[in-house]
Tab-separated table of C-alpha atoms in Angstrom:
chain	number	residue	atom	x	y	z
A	89	UNK	CA	62.362	28.564	-7.101
A	90	UNK	CA	62.093	26.952	-3.674
A	91	UNK	CA	63.695	28.344	-0.496
A	92	UNK	CA	65.990	30.575	-2.528
A	93	UNK	CA	67.162	27.766	-4.806
A	94	UNK	CA	67.117	27.726	-8.574
A	95	UNK	CA	64.700	25.618	-10.535
A	96	UNK	CA	66.111	22.976	-12.849
A	97	UNK	CA	65.552	25.148	-15.926
A	98	UNK	CA	67.336	28.106	-14.334
A	99	UNK	CA	70.202	25.859	-13.224
A	100	UNK	CA	70.623	24.831	-16.868
A	101	UNK	CA	70.518	28.502	-17.867
A	102	UNK	CA	73.189	29.386	-15.307
A	103	UNK	CA	75.348	26.443	-16.399
A	104	UNK	CA	75.034	27.695	-19.962
A	105	UNK	CA	76.101	31.168	-18.855
A	106	UNK	CA	79.176	29.788	-17.060
A	107	UNK	CA	80.056	27.641	-20.067
A	108	UNK	CA	79.609	30.536	-22.464
A	109	UNK	CA	81.792	32.896	-20.462
A	110	UNK	CA	84.850	30.670	-20.158
A	111	UNK	CA	84.634	28.544	-23.299
A	112	UNK	CA	86.476	30.660	-25.822
A	113	UNK	CA	88.983	30.452	-28.615
A	114	UNK	CA	91.687	28.679	-26.634
A	115	UNK	CA	89.232	26.065	-25.389
A	116	UNK	CA	88.492	25.122	-28.979
A	117	UNK	CA	91.950	25.132	-30.559
A	118	UNK	CA	94.344	24.048	-27.811
A	119	UNK	CA	92.843	20.571	-27.194
A	120	UNK	CA	92.939	19.812	-30.921
A	121	UNK	CA	96.579	20.882	-31.084
A	122	UNK	CA	97.319	18.858	-27.955
A	123	UNK	CA	95.866	15.778	-29.652
A	124	UNK	CA	98.239	16.212	-32.573
A	125	UNK	CA	101.213	16.663	-30.240
A	126	UNK	CA	100.329	13.826	-27.857
A	127	UNK	CA	99.561	11.159	-30.461
A	128	UNK	CA	99.277	7.748	-28.853
A	129	UNK	CA	99.981	9.307	-25.431
A	130	UNK	CA	96.709	11.211	-25.622
A	131	UNK	CA	95.075	9.710	-22.516
A	132	UNK	CA	97.430	11.092	-19.846
A	133	UNK	CA	97.797	14.316	-21.799
A	134	UNK	CA	94.007	14.659	-21.770
A	135	UNK	CA	93.870	14.064	-18.015
A	136	UNK	CA	96.404	16.853	-17.404
A	137	UNK	CA	94.712	19.257	-19.783
A	138	UNK	CA	91.228	18.623	-18.396
A	139	UNK	CA	92.463	19.261	-14.842
A	140	UNK	CA	93.712	22.745	-15.680
A	141	UNK	CA	90.956	23.346	-18.234
A	142	UNK	CA	87.973	22.402	-16.041
A	143	UNK	CA	88.816	21.712	-12.386
A	144	UNK	CA	90.905	24.855	-11.827
A	145	UNK	CA	88.270	27.226	-13.301
A	146	UNK	CA	85.549	25.432	-11.350
A	147	UNK	CA	87.468	25.932	-8.111
A	148	UNK	CA	88.041	29.552	-9.100
A	149	UNK	CA	84.291	30.163	-9.328
A	150	UNK	CA	83.798	28.540	-5.925
A	151	UNK	CA	86.598	30.659	-4.444
A	152	UNK	CA	84.872	33.853	-5.533
A	153	UNK	CA	81.463	32.745	-4.245
A	154	UNK	CA	82.672	31.198	-0.955
A	155	UNK	CA	84.640	34.300	0.042
A	156	UNK	CA	81.679	36.502	-0.945
A	157	UNK	CA	84.089	38.834	-2.672
A	158	UNK	CA	82.654	41.735	-4.612
A	159	UNK	CA	85.590	41.770	-7.011
A	160	UNK	CA	89.054	40.360	-7.687
A	161	UNK	CA	90.699	43.145	-5.671
A	162	UNK	CA	88.848	42.106	-2.519
A	163	UNK	CA	89.726	38.452	-3.150
A	164	UNK	CA	93.473	39.220	-3.234
A	165	UNK	CA	93.532	42.032	-0.658
A	166	UNK	CA	94.438	39.787	2.356
A	167	UNK	CA	97.979	39.667	0.935
A	168	UNK	CA	98.286	43.439	0.649
A	169	UNK	CA	96.696	46.309	-1.209
A	170	UNK	CA	99.687	46.527	-3.520
A	171	UNK	CA	99.529	42.833	-4.382
A	172	UNK	CA	95.766	43.041	-4.932
A	173	UNK	CA	96.233	45.976	-7.287
A	174	UNK	CA	98.943	44.052	-9.172
A	175	UNK	CA	96.685	40.990	-9.497
A	176	UNK	CA	93.709	43.010	-10.705
A	177	UNK	CA	95.697	44.880	-13.329
A	178	UNK	CA	97.732	41.843	-14.455
A	179	UNK	CA	94.765	39.477	-14.660
A	180	UNK	CA	92.572	41.951	-16.494
A	181	UNK	CA	95.300	42.819	-18.961
A	182	UNK	CA	95.875	39.103	-19.629
A	183	UNK	CA	92.239	38.156	-20.208
A	184	UNK	CA	91.606	41.556	-21.688
A	185	UNK	CA	93.523	43.658	-24.195
A	186	UNK	CA	96.927	41.927	-24.042
A	187	UNK	CA	96.158	38.290	-24.828
A	188	UNK	CA	92.786	36.603	-24.390
A	189	UNK	CA	90.352	38.992	-26.071
A	190	UNK	CA	92.684	39.787	-29.006
A	191	UNK	CA	93.063	36.034	-29.500
A	192	UNK	CA	89.317	35.605	-29.958
A	193	UNK	CA	88.823	37.097	-33.439
A	194	UNK	CA	92.405	36.189	-34.415
A	195	UNK	CA	91.598	32.477	-34.054
A	196	UNK	CA	88.407	32.766	-36.077
A	197	UNK	CA	90.086	34.779	-38.833
A	198	UNK	CA	93.176	32.601	-39.226
A	199	UNK	CA	91.171	29.373	-39.021
A	200	UNK	CA	88.431	30.191	-41.490
A	201	UNK	CA	88.806	33.505	-43.314
A	202	UNK	CA	92.534	33.768	-44.056
A	203	UNK	CA	92.620	30.575	-46.207
A	204	UNK	CA	89.902	32.069	-48.400
A	205	UNK	CA	91.726	35.356	-49.036
A	206	UNK	CA	94.843	36.192	-51.035
A	207	UNK	CA	97.827	36.695	-48.739
A	208	UNK	CA	98.010	40.386	-49.659
A	209	UNK	CA	94.514	40.921	-48.237
A	210	UNK	CA	95.078	39.256	-44.858
A	211	UNK	CA	96.006	42.466	-43.041
A	212	UNK	CA	93.001	44.457	-44.250
A	213	UNK	CA	90.682	41.482	-43.805
A	214	UNK	CA	91.749	40.957	-40.212
A	215	UNK	CA	91.355	44.656	-39.444
A	216	UNK	CA	87.794	44.749	-40.805
A	217	UNK	CA	86.740	41.495	-39.144
A	218	UNK	CA	88.188	42.399	-35.722
A	219	UNK	CA	86.727	45.914	-35.852
A	220	UNK	CA	83.227	44.522	-36.463
A	221	UNK	CA	83.729	41.835	-33.811
A	222	UNK	CA	84.868	44.182	-31.048
A	223	UNK	CA	82.432	46.896	-32.097
A	224	UNK	CA	79.472	44.557	-31.587
A	225	UNK	CA	80.870	43.312	-28.276
A	226	UNK	CA	81.131	46.920	-27.105
A	227	UNK	CA	77.583	47.803	-28.154
A	228	UNK	CA	76.059	44.791	-26.399
A	229	UNK	CA	77.812	45.503	-23.090
A	230	UNK	CA	77.841	49.310	-23.032
A	231	UNK	CA	74.419	49.491	-21.365
A	232	UNK	CA	75.526	47.016	-18.668
A	233	UNK	CA	72.540	44.821	-19.489
A	234	UNK	CA	72.009	41.342	-18.089
A	235	UNK	CA	74.030	39.075	-20.393
A	236	UNK	CA	72.372	35.871	-19.190
A	237	UNK	CA	69.771	35.878	-21.954
A	238	UNK	CA	72.242	36.583	-24.737
A	239	UNK	CA	74.794	34.012	-23.672
A	240	UNK	CA	72.626	31.342	-22.102
A	241	UNK	CA	69.558	31.344	-24.334
A	242	UNK	CA	70.719	32.263	-27.805
A	243	UNK	CA	74.420	32.045	-28.614
A	244	UNK	CA	75.413	28.873	-26.740
A	245	UNK	CA	72.790	26.599	-28.319
A	246	UNK	CA	73.853	27.706	-31.812
A	247	UNK	CA	77.484	26.978	-31.012
A	248	UNK	CA	76.740	23.592	-29.454
A	249	UNK	CA	74.619	22.494	-32.421
A	250	UNK	CA	77.447	23.269	-34.828
A	251	UNK	CA	80.010	21.578	-32.603
A	252	UNK	CA	77.910	18.422	-32.224
A	253	UNK	CA	77.517	18.169	-36.004
A	254	UNK	CA	81.291	18.396	-36.403
A	255	UNK	CA	81.829	15.707	-33.754
A	256	UNK	CA	79.381	13.323	-35.410
A	257	UNK	CA	81.009	13.651	-38.802
A	258	UNK	CA	84.522	13.271	-37.377
A	259	UNK	CA	83.707	10.053	-35.529
A	260	UNK	CA	81.499	8.448	-38.180
A	261	UNK	CA	84.197	9.009	-40.802
A	262	UNK	CA	87.469	9.207	-38.801
A	263	UNK	CA	90.579	10.595	-40.458
A	264	UNK	CA	92.833	8.037	-38.749
A	265	UNK	CA	93.384	5.920	-35.645
A	266	UNK	CA	94.525	6.750	-32.095
A	267	UNK	CA	98.094	5.471	-32.394
A	268	UNK	CA	100.232	8.082	-34.190
A	269	UNK	CA	103.702	8.881	-32.871
A	270	UNK	CA	103.792	11.483	-30.096
A	271	UNK	CA	106.181	14.428	-30.015
A	272	UNK	CA	109.201	14.201	-27.697
A	273	UNK	CA	107.678	16.229	-24.855
A	274	UNK	CA	104.611	14.002	-24.683
A	275	UNK	CA	106.631	10.802	-24.936
A	276	UNK	CA	108.624	11.946	-21.908
A	277	UNK	CA	105.765	13.155	-19.663
A	278	UNK	CA	102.355	13.421	-21.287
A	279	UNK	CA	100.528	14.395	-18.085
A	280	UNK	CA	102.644	17.427	-17.202
A	281	UNK	CA	102.801	18.528	-20.849
A	282	UNK	CA	99.015	18.381	-21.034
A	283	UNK	CA	98.710	20.166	-17.699
A	284	UNK	CA	100.912	23.015	-18.907
A	285	UNK	CA	99.002	23.201	-22.200
A	286	UNK	CA	95.871	23.800	-20.160
A	287	UNK	CA	97.404	27.044	-18.867
A	288	UNK	CA	97.020	28.463	-22.367
A	289	UNK	CA	93.233	28.438	-22.079
A	290	UNK	CA	93.647	31.093	-19.341
A	291	UNK	CA	90.471	29.821	-17.678
A	292	UNK	CA	91.827	29.752	-14.120
A	293	UNK	CA	92.785	33.410	-14.382
A	294	UNK	CA	89.645	34.220	-16.329
A	295	UNK	CA	87.219	32.693	-13.850
A	296	UNK	CA	88.850	34.405	-10.867
A	297	UNK	CA	88.450	37.647	-12.767
A	298	UNK	CA	84.909	37.272	-14.144
A	299	UNK	CA	83.586	35.021	-11.384
A	300	UNK	CA	81.886	37.996	-9.769
A	301	UNK	CA	79.774	38.349	-12.937
A	302	UNK	CA	78.456	34.845	-12.327
A	303	UNK	CA	77.725	35.678	-8.677
A	304	UNK	CA	75.761	38.755	-9.764
A	305	UNK	CA	73.833	36.651	-12.278
A	306	UNK	CA	72.854	34.131	-9.581
A	307	UNK	CA	71.687	36.873	-7.235
A	308	UNK	CA	69.775	38.445	-10.096
A	309	UNK	CA	67.863	35.192	-10.473
A	310	UNK	CA	66.562	35.588	-6.916
A	311	UNK	CA	68.852	33.192	-5.055
A	312	UNK	CA	69.331	33.884	-1.347
A	313	UNK	CA	72.861	34.966	-0.418
A	314	UNK	CA	73.489	31.897	1.740
A	315	UNK	CA	72.512	29.651	-1.174
A	316	UNK	CA	74.664	31.386	-3.795
A	317	UNK	CA	77.734	29.158	-3.437
A	318	UNK	CA	75.660	25.979	-3.562
A	319	UNK	CA	73.820	27.059	-6.702
A	320	UNK	CA	77.059	28.065	-8.405
A	321	UNK	CA	78.574	24.722	-7.409
A	322	UNK	CA	75.629	22.827	-8.942
A	323	UNK	CA	75.526	24.767	-12.186
A	324	UNK	CA	79.314	24.939	-12.407
A	325	UNK	CA	79.650	21.169	-12.035
A	326	UNK	CA	77.252	20.646	-14.927
A	327	UNK	CA	79.118	23.160	-17.073
A	328	UNK	CA	82.487	21.573	-16.233
A	329	UNK	CA	81.215	18.094	-17.116
A	330	UNK	CA	80.054	19.254	-20.549
A	331	UNK	CA	83.333	21.053	-21.172
A	332	UNK	CA	85.408	18.021	-20.114
A	333	UNK	CA	83.519	15.859	-22.618
A	334	UNK	CA	84.074	18.444	-25.358
A	335	UNK	CA	87.783	18.631	-24.525
A	336	UNK	CA	88.162	14.872	-24.748
A	337	UNK	CA	86.397	14.727	-28.116
A	338	UNK	CA	88.493	17.595	-29.496
A	339	UNK	CA	91.685	15.886	-28.327
A	340	UNK	CA	90.660	12.642	-30.038
A	341	UNK	CA	89.858	14.574	-33.217
A	342	UNK	CA	93.351	16.051	-33.113
A	343	UNK	CA	94.919	12.612	-32.697
A	344	UNK	CA	92.917	11.075	-35.544
A	345	UNK	CA	93.570	14.019	-37.867
A	346	UNK	CA	97.206	12.927	-38.178
A	347	UNK	CA	95.982	10.108	-40.383
A	348	UNK	CA	95.339	12.612	-43.177
A	349	UNK	CA	97.283	15.816	-42.376
A	350	UNK	CA	100.628	16.711	-40.870
A	351	UNK	CA	100.857	18.229	-37.406
A	352	UNK	CA	100.063	21.939	-37.505
A	353	UNK	CA	101.729	24.949	-35.914
A	354	UNK	CA	98.623	25.748	-33.860
A	355	UNK	CA	95.142	24.482	-33.155
A	356	UNK	CA	93.469	27.082	-35.347
A	357	UNK	CA	95.177	25.686	-38.413
A	358	UNK	CA	94.432	22.128	-37.263
A	359	UNK	CA	90.722	22.873	-36.891
A	360	UNK	CA	90.609	24.448	-40.352
A	361	UNK	CA	92.375	21.403	-41.816
A	362	UNK	CA	89.870	19.020	-40.240
A	363	UNK	CA	86.819	20.949	-41.409
A	364	UNK	CA	88.260	21.510	-44.877
A	365	UNK	CA	88.952	17.771	-45.153
A	366	UNK	CA	85.285	16.979	-44.574
A	367	UNK	CA	83.585	19.967	-46.221
A	368	UNK	CA	86.105	21.713	-48.470
A	369	UNK	CA	86.102	25.497	-48.708
A	370	UNK	CA	82.448	25.798	-47.636
A	371	UNK	CA	83.609	24.182	-44.410
A	372	UNK	CA	85.916	27.127	-43.776
A	373	UNK	CA	82.881	29.389	-43.694
A	374	UNK	CA	81.356	27.034	-41.143
A	375	UNK	CA	84.571	27.329	-39.151
A	376	UNK	CA	84.266	31.104	-39.009
A	377	UNK	CA	80.656	30.908	-37.846
A	378	UNK	CA	81.398	28.203	-35.281
A	379	UNK	CA	84.395	29.924	-33.707
A	380	UNK	CA	82.846	33.385	-33.848
A	381	UNK	CA	79.811	32.167	-31.896
A	382	UNK	CA	82.116	30.590	-29.352
A	383	UNK	CA	84.444	33.512	-28.807
A	384	UNK	CA	81.828	36.232	-28.965
A	385	UNK	CA	80.130	34.975	-25.804
A	386	UNK	CA	83.498	35.062	-24.056
A	387	UNK	CA	84.211	38.599	-25.289
A	388	UNK	CA	80.943	39.875	-23.841
A	389	UNK	CA	81.643	38.389	-20.433
A	390	UNK	CA	85.242	39.635	-20.319
A	391	UNK	CA	84.321	43.140	-21.508
A	392	UNK	CA	81.713	43.516	-18.778
A	393	UNK	CA	83.931	42.119	-16.003
A	394	UNK	CA	86.903	44.252	-17.093
A	395	UNK	CA	84.879	47.474	-17.054
A	396	UNK	CA	83.150	46.678	-13.748
A	397	UNK	CA	86.317	45.769	-11.864
A	398	UNK	CA	88.469	48.547	-13.269
A	399	UNK	CA	85.765	51.115	-12.461
A	400	UNK	CA	85.702	49.779	-8.881
A	401	UNK	CA	89.483	50.217	-8.543
A	402	UNK	CA	89.712	53.504	-10.468
A	403	UNK	CA	86.292	55.143	-9.884
A	404	UNK	CA	87.443	58.422	-11.431
A	405	UNK	CA	86.977	56.693	-14.785
A	406	UNK	CA	83.558	55.424	-15.854
A	407	UNK	CA	82.358	51.979	-16.889
A	408	UNK	CA	82.118	53.177	-20.490
A	409	UNK	CA	85.675	54.536	-20.397
A	410	UNK	CA	87.044	51.110	-19.432
A	411	UNK	CA	84.902	49.458	-22.087
A	412	UNK	CA	86.546	51.701	-24.652
A	413	UNK	CA	90.006	50.832	-23.271
A	414	UNK	CA	89.491	47.092	-23.669
A	415	UNK	CA	87.810	47.500	-27.061
A	416	UNK	CA	90.552	49.624	-28.607
A	417	UNK	CA	93.390	47.747	-26.913
A	418	UNK	CA	92.069	44.372	-28.027
A	419	UNK	CA	91.643	45.619	-31.583
A	420	UNK	CA	95.247	46.809	-31.783
A	421	UNK	CA	96.810	43.647	-30.315
A	422	UNK	CA	94.595	41.306	-32.345
A	423	UNK	CA	96.081	42.699	-35.524
A	424	UNK	CA	99.602	41.708	-34.454
A	425	UNK	CA	98.695	38.119	-35.381
A	426	UNK	CA	97.799	34.921	-33.553
A	427	UNK	CA	101.347	33.524	-33.534
A	428	UNK	CA	102.746	36.583	-31.773
A	429	UNK	CA	99.925	36.625	-29.228
A	430	UNK	CA	100.395	32.959	-28.286
A	431	UNK	CA	104.200	33.177	-28.134
A	432	UNK	CA	104.190	35.991	-25.597
A	433	UNK	CA	101.254	34.716	-23.555
A	434	UNK	CA	103.089	31.543	-22.458
A	435	UNK	CA	105.693	33.148	-20.133
A	436	UNK	CA	103.047	35.430	-18.653
A	437	UNK	CA	100.851	32.410	-17.908
A	438	UNK	CA	103.764	30.635	-16.267
A	439	UNK	CA	104.211	33.671	-14.000
A	440	UNK	CA	100.571	34.187	-13.074
A	441	UNK	CA	99.233	30.638	-12.763
A	442	UNK	CA	101.151	29.823	-9.540
A	443	UNK	CA	99.573	32.929	-7.998
A	444	UNK	CA	96.192	31.845	-9.379
A	445	UNK	CA	96.376	28.351	-7.920
A	446	UNK	CA	97.654	29.640	-4.579
A	447	UNK	CA	94.924	32.279	-4.381
A	448	UNK	CA	92.241	29.696	-5.143
A	449	UNK	CA	93.586	27.330	-2.492
A	450	UNK	CA	93.815	30.077	0.143
A	451	UNK	CA	90.308	31.329	-0.623
A	452	UNK	CA	88.774	27.870	-0.288
A	453	UNK	CA	90.562	27.138	3.010
A	454	UNK	CA	90.491	30.584	4.642
A	455	UNK	CA	87.938	29.547	7.260
A	456	UNK	CA	90.579	27.294	8.843
A	457	UNK	CA	92.871	30.236	9.557
A	458	UNK	CA	90.254	33.000	9.792
A	459	UNK	CA	91.529	34.573	6.569
A	460	UNK	CA	94.738	35.666	8.293
A	461	UNK	CA	96.937	37.850	6.110
A	462	UNK	CA	99.965	36.039	7.564
A	463	UNK	CA	99.058	32.818	5.748
A	464	UNK	CA	98.356	34.689	2.526
A	465	UNK	CA	101.625	36.615	2.653
A	466	UNK	CA	103.894	33.688	3.490
A	467	UNK	CA	102.318	31.569	0.755
A	468	UNK	CA	102.523	34.217	-1.941
A	469	UNK	CA	106.069	35.189	-0.972
A	470	UNK	CA	107.383	31.664	-1.488
A	471	UNK	CA	105.268	31.063	-4.600
A	472	UNK	CA	106.884	34.116	-6.202
A	473	UNK	CA	110.233	32.297	-6.528
A	474	UNK	CA	109.010	29.506	-8.872
A	475	UNK	CA	106.608	31.885	-10.606
A	476	UNK	CA	109.494	34.114	-11.720
A	477	UNK	CA	111.622	31.054	-12.506
A	478	UNK	CA	108.902	29.613	-14.763
A	479	UNK	CA	108.498	32.952	-16.527
A	480	UNK	CA	112.203	33.118	-17.354
A	481	UNK	CA	112.306	29.453	-18.391
A	482	UNK	CA	109.557	29.968	-20.983
A	483	UNK	CA	110.759	33.210	-22.592
A	484	UNK	CA	110.748	32.936	-26.410
A	485	UNK	CA	114.288	34.333	-26.670
A	486	UNK	CA	115.810	32.227	-23.858
A	487	UNK	CA	118.078	30.267	-26.204
A	488	UNK	CA	119.789	33.533	-27.153
A	489	UNK	CA	120.610	34.575	-23.579
A	490	UNK	CA	123.377	32.565	-21.888
A	491	UNK	CA	122.934	34.416	-18.580
A	492	UNK	CA	119.223	33.632	-18.370
A	493	UNK	CA	119.902	30.021	-19.318
A	494	UNK	CA	122.243	29.732	-16.328
A	495	UNK	CA	119.537	31.133	-14.050
A	496	UNK	CA	117.011	28.625	-15.368
A	497	UNK	CA	119.470	25.736	-14.944
A	498	UNK	CA	120.059	26.708	-11.307
A	499	UNK	CA	116.314	27.054	-10.723
A	500	UNK	CA	115.634	23.570	-12.109
A	501	UNK	CA	118.416	22.085	-9.977
A	502	UNK	CA	117.272	23.689	-6.715
A	503	UNK	CA	113.446	23.602	-6.869
A	504	UNK	CA	111.876	20.088	-7.020
A	505	UNK	CA	109.501	19.346	-9.935
A	506	UNK	CA	110.389	22.650	-11.632
A	507	UNK	CA	111.557	20.963	-14.830
A	508	UNK	CA	107.990	19.708	-15.318
A	509	UNK	CA	106.400	23.074	-14.545
A	510	UNK	CA	105.347	22.157	-10.999
A	511	UNK	CA	107.997	24.103	-9.122
A	512	UNK	CA	105.328	26.100	-7.272
A	513	UNK	CA	103.935	23.099	-5.351
A	514	UNK	CA	106.499	22.632	-2.547
A	515	UNK	CA	107.259	26.357	-2.032
A	516	UNK	CA	103.516	27.023	-1.899
A	517	UNK	CA	102.914	24.296	0.688
A	518	UNK	CA	105.923	25.427	2.712
A	519	UNK	CA	104.703	29.018	2.636
A	520	UNK	CA	101.248	27.923	3.773
A	521	UNK	CA	102.738	25.876	6.641
A	522	UNK	CA	104.972	28.732	7.778
A	523	UNK	CA	102.121	31.219	7.547
A	524	UNK	CA	99.744	28.956	9.457
A	525	UNK	CA	102.395	28.363	12.133
A	526	UNK	CA	102.959	32.113	12.411
A	527	UNK	CA	99.194	32.656	12.688
A	528	UNK	CA	98.817	30.039	15.467
A	529	UNK	CA	101.838	31.426	17.324
A	530	UNK	CA	100.389	34.927	17.260
A	531	UNK	CA	97.025	33.662	18.531
A	532	UNK	CA	98.724	31.931	21.442
A	533	UNK	CA	101.339	34.423	22.529
A	534	UNK	CA	100.015	37.830	21.505
A	535	UNK	CA	97.089	39.551	23.124
């Protein structure tokens, strides 16, 4: 350590911590599935996916560190206390017991264990596996210990070794070429389809929520407060680079897999098909180990962040109480099945990601408008329109509701780029401009 900066070895350790926290189940299965969907249009699809899968979470970490926020509530509070409370609860429920943490053991079970069991045993098997998984995650975080050693030193290297072995085998003996036919959505606009697929990783939301854990870890390593953002930027850039490379390889594996198997319903099945092709049923056991190592590191980080932030907002309930809430809630939802979890997470992501991107942008630029609540409020107010529109447009039962279909049609006709999922861009920029103008006007004409 020199002048409050991290040594090279500690920078690697911090990068490993960042990688371990936000590389979870979705990061492993969604790029493979994207590869199968994109086919020969994989390049632009990969660019879109990598932007939302790496750049957005990286900027989220920087937003937390630059604003020196102690938690997500403080980060969103310039809008209003009510909005901040909504963001905290919504984000934590999404990356906690509603979607992200239940998805962790569900992916591992359906990818590697379910094919080895009779169908009649799937329910009991999933219950036992998820109970052990979440029970261990609870025990390792209940004492609020430093998770850097567990995630950075032990679990990540094991995961990376297994992943590298899989990559080597897949590229030495490829299942097919890179020119299969793409699905209709990717033939039409591969970039935006890939960009939207990146939402499913939930990393932008996740890193805004658990970013404070990373800040605490940096400070715990002895970094001076004024150097925190720079050290996070250095380690985060290294972590993002590694993840981008992994994403690209996984996407290519998905594309090539179509040479031997049909496109799957989800990336968990696709991953199991690839490993079973190369290693048979023993490969399914490897799948379970590989995914479990990946998702367990994420579960530990999310559990700790959930309990810390919720205790800060609702101090009448203890850290351990909130750990029990996320443990039990995740266990219940996980046993609803991976398909159900994914289907209902999409509309929620389409609602929350515009807020996520706007909050990141405002946090990184707040010094130019002195963090004025006027800019925050105008921006979020206008972003709400496309956020709600995107939620409605992605509801699983939309095709059964003529009234909602009419609303979506009107939304797509009025808001530019909304048909591609980018309806939040112009309203967000307009809101920022109006808010900044209001801020400058008040500075000039009000005492």
